[in-house]
CSV table of C-alpha atoms in Angstrom, one decimal:
chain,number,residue,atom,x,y,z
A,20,UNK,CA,343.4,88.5,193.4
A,21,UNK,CA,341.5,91.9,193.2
A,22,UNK,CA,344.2,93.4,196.2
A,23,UNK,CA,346.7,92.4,193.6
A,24,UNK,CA,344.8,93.8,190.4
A,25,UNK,CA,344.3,97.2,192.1
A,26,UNK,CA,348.0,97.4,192.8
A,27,UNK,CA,349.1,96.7,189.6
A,28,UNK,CA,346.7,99.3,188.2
A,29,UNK,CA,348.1,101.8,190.8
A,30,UNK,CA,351.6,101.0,189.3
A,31,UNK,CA,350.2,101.6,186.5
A,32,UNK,CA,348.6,104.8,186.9
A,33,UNK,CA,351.8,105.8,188.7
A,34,UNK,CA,354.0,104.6,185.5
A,35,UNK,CA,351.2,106.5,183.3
A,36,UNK,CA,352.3,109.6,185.3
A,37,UNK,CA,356.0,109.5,185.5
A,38,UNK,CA,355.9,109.1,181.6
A,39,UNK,CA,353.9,111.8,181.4
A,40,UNK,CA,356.4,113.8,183.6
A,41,UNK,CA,359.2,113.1,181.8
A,42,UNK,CA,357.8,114.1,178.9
A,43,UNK,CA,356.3,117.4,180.3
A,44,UNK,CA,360.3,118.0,181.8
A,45,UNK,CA,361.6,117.1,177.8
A,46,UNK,CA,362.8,113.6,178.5
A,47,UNK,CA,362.4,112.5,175.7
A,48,UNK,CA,364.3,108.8,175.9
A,49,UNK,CA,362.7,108.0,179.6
A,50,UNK,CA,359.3,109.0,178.7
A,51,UNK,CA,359.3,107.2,175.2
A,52,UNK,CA,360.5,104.0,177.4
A,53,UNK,CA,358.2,104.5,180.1
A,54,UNK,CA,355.5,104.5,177.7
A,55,UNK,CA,356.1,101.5,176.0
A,56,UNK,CA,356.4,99.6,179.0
A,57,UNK,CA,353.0,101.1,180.2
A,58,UNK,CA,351.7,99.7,176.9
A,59,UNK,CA,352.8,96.7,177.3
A,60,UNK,CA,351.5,96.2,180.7
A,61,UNK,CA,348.1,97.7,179.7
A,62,UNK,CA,347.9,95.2,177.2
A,63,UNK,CA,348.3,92.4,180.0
A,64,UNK,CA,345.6,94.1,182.0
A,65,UNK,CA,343.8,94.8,179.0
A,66,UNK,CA,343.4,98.8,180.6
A,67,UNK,CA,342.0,100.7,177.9
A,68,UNK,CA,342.8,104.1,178.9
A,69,UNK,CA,346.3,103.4,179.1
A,70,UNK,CA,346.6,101.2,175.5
A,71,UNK,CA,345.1,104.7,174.2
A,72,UNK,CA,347.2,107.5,175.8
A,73,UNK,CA,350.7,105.3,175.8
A,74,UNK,CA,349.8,104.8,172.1
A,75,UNK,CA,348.4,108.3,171.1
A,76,UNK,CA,351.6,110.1,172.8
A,77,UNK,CA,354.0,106.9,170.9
A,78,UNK,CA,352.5,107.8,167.3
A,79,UNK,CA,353.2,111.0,167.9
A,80,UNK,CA,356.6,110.4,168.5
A,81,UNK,CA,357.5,108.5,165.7
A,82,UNK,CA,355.5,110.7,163.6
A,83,UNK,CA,358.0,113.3,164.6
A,84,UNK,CA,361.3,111.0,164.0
A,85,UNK,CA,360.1,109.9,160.6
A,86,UNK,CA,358.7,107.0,161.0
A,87,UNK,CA,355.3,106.8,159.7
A,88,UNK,CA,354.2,103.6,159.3
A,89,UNK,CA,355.3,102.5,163.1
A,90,UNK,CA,353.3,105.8,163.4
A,91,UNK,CA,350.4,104.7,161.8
A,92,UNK,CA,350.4,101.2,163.9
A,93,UNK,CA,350.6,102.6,167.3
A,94,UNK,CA,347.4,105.5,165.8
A,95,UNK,CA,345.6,102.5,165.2
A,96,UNK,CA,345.7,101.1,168.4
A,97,UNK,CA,345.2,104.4,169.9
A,98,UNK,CA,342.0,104.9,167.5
A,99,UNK,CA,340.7,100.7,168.2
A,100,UNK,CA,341.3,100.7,172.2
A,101,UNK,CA,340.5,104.4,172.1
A,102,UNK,CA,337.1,103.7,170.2
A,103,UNK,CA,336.6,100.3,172.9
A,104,UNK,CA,337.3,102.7,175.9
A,105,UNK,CA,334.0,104.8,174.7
A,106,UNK,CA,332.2,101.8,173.8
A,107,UNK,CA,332.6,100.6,177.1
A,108,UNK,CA,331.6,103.6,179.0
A,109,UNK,CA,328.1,103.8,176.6
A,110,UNK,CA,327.4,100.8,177.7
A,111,UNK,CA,328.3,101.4,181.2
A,112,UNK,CA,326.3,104.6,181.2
A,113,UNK,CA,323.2,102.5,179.6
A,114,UNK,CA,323.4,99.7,182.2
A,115,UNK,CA,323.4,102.6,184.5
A,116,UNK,CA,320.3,103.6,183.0
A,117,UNK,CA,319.0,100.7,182.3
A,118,UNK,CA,319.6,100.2,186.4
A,119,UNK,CA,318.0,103.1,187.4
A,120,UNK,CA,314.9,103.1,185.4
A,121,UNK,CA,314.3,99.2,186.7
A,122,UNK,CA,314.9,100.7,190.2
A,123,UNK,CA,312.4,103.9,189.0
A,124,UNK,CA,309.8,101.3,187.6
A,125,UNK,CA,310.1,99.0,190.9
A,126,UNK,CA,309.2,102.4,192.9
A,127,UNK,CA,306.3,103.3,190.9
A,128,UNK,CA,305.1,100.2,191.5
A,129,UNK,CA,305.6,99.5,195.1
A,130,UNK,CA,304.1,103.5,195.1
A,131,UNK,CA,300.9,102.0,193.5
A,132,UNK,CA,300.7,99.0,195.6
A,133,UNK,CA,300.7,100.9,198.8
A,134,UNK,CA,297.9,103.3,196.9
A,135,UNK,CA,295.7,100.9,196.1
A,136,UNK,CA,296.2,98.9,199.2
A,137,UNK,CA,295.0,102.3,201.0
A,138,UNK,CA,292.4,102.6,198.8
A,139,UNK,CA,291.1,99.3,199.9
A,140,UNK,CA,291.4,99.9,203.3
A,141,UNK,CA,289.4,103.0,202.8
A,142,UNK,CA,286.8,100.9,200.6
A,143,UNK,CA,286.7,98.4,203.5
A,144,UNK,CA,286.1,100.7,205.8
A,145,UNK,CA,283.5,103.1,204.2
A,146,UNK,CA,281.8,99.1,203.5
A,147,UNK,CA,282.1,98.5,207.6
A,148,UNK,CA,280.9,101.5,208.5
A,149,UNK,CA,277.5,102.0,206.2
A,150,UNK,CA,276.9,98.4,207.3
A,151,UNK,CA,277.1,99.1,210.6
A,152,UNK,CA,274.9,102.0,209.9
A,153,UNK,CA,272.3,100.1,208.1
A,154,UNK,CA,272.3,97.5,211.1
A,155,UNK,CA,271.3,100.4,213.8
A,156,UNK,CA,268.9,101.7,210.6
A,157,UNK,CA,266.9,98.5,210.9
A,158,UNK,CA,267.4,97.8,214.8
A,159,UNK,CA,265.6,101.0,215.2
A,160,UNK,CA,263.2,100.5,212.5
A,161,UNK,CA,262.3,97.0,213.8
A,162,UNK,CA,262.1,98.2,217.7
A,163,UNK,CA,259.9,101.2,216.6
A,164,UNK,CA,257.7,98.9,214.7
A,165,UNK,CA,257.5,96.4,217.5
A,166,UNK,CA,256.9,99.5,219.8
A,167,UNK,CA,253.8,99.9,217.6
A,168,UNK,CA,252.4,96.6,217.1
A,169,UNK,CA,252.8,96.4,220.8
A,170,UNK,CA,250.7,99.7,221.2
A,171,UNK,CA,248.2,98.2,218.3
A,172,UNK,CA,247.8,94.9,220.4
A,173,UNK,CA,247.5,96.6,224.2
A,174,UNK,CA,245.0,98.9,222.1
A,175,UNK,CA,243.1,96.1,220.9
A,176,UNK,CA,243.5,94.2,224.0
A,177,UNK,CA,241.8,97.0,225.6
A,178,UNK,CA,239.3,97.0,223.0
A,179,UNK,CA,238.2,93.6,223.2
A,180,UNK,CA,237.7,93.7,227.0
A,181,UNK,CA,235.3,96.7,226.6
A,182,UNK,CA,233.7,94.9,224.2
A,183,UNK,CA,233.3,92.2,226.6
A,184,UNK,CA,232.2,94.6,229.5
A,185,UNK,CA,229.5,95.7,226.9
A,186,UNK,CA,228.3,92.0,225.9
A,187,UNK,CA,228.3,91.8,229.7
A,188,UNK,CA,226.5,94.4,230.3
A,189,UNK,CA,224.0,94.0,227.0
A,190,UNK,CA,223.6,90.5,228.5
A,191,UNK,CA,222.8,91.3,231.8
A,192,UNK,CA,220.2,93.5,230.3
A,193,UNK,CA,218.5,91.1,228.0
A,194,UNK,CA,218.5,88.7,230.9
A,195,UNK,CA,217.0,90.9,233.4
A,196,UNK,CA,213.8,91.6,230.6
């Protein structure tokens, strides 16, 4: 269906031009005819463009021969499918728009996903790596201090068996008086 749409059009647009032709080489009577039937086959394909320019260059025509009110009703539609053909293409341009700022916004948010997901990672591993460094803080801290109480006991270990060698000693001496 769409194979045969386009082909029509391109008859169209090739009908469009050899009225145009005609009436560019002062055929009148061929260009007049090929316009009307360009009109009417615009209608059928409701093309816009060529309602307007088959009717602008038609009103003009019978402007010329006199006939003004047949004038005035191919103006008219001229002026309505003229006035639908830019209707149409502000509301294609604002879809487009519309389009591309979705698209924009869905960038700026996949843009500050990724950001903030980095930004995490970096939080995670800042987090990892001052725990890890508060671990080795306190291994060292705890092996230092045990290094020291194991000082404080060999020291008092020591200690207690001079004290021992003296009550030994002390004893022997009271014994011997």
């Amino acid at each position: 269906v769409r194979i045969q749409d386009a082909d029509s059009l391109s008859i169209l647009l090739a009908n469009m031009a050899l009225a145009e032709f005609y009436h560019r080489i002062g055929h009148r009577h061929q260009a007049i005819s090929m316009f009307k039937k360009v009109l009417s086959e615009s209608k059928k394909m409701s093309f816009l463009k060529g309602i307007a320019e088959s009717a602008a260059f038609l009103a003009k025509d019978e402007e010329a021969r006199g006939n003004l009110g047949q004038a005035l009703s191919y103006h008219k539609l001229f002026k309505e499918s003229s006035d639908s053909l830019v209707n149409e293409n502000t509301l294609n341009k604002i879809n487009e728009l519309k389009e591309k700022f979705a698209v924009e916004q869905e960038v700026q948010k996949v843009k500050l996903q990724t950001a903030m997901e980095k930004q995490k990672d970096r939080f995670l591993d800042y987090s990892t790596a001052l725990g890890l460094c508060i671990i080795i803080l306190l291994v060292l801290f705890f092996s230092a201090r045990a290094r020291k109480l194991e000082k404080q006991k060999h020291d008092l270990e020591r200690k207690e068996q001079e004290l021992q060698e003296q009550l030994q000693i002390t004893l022997a001496t009271m014994n011997e008086r």
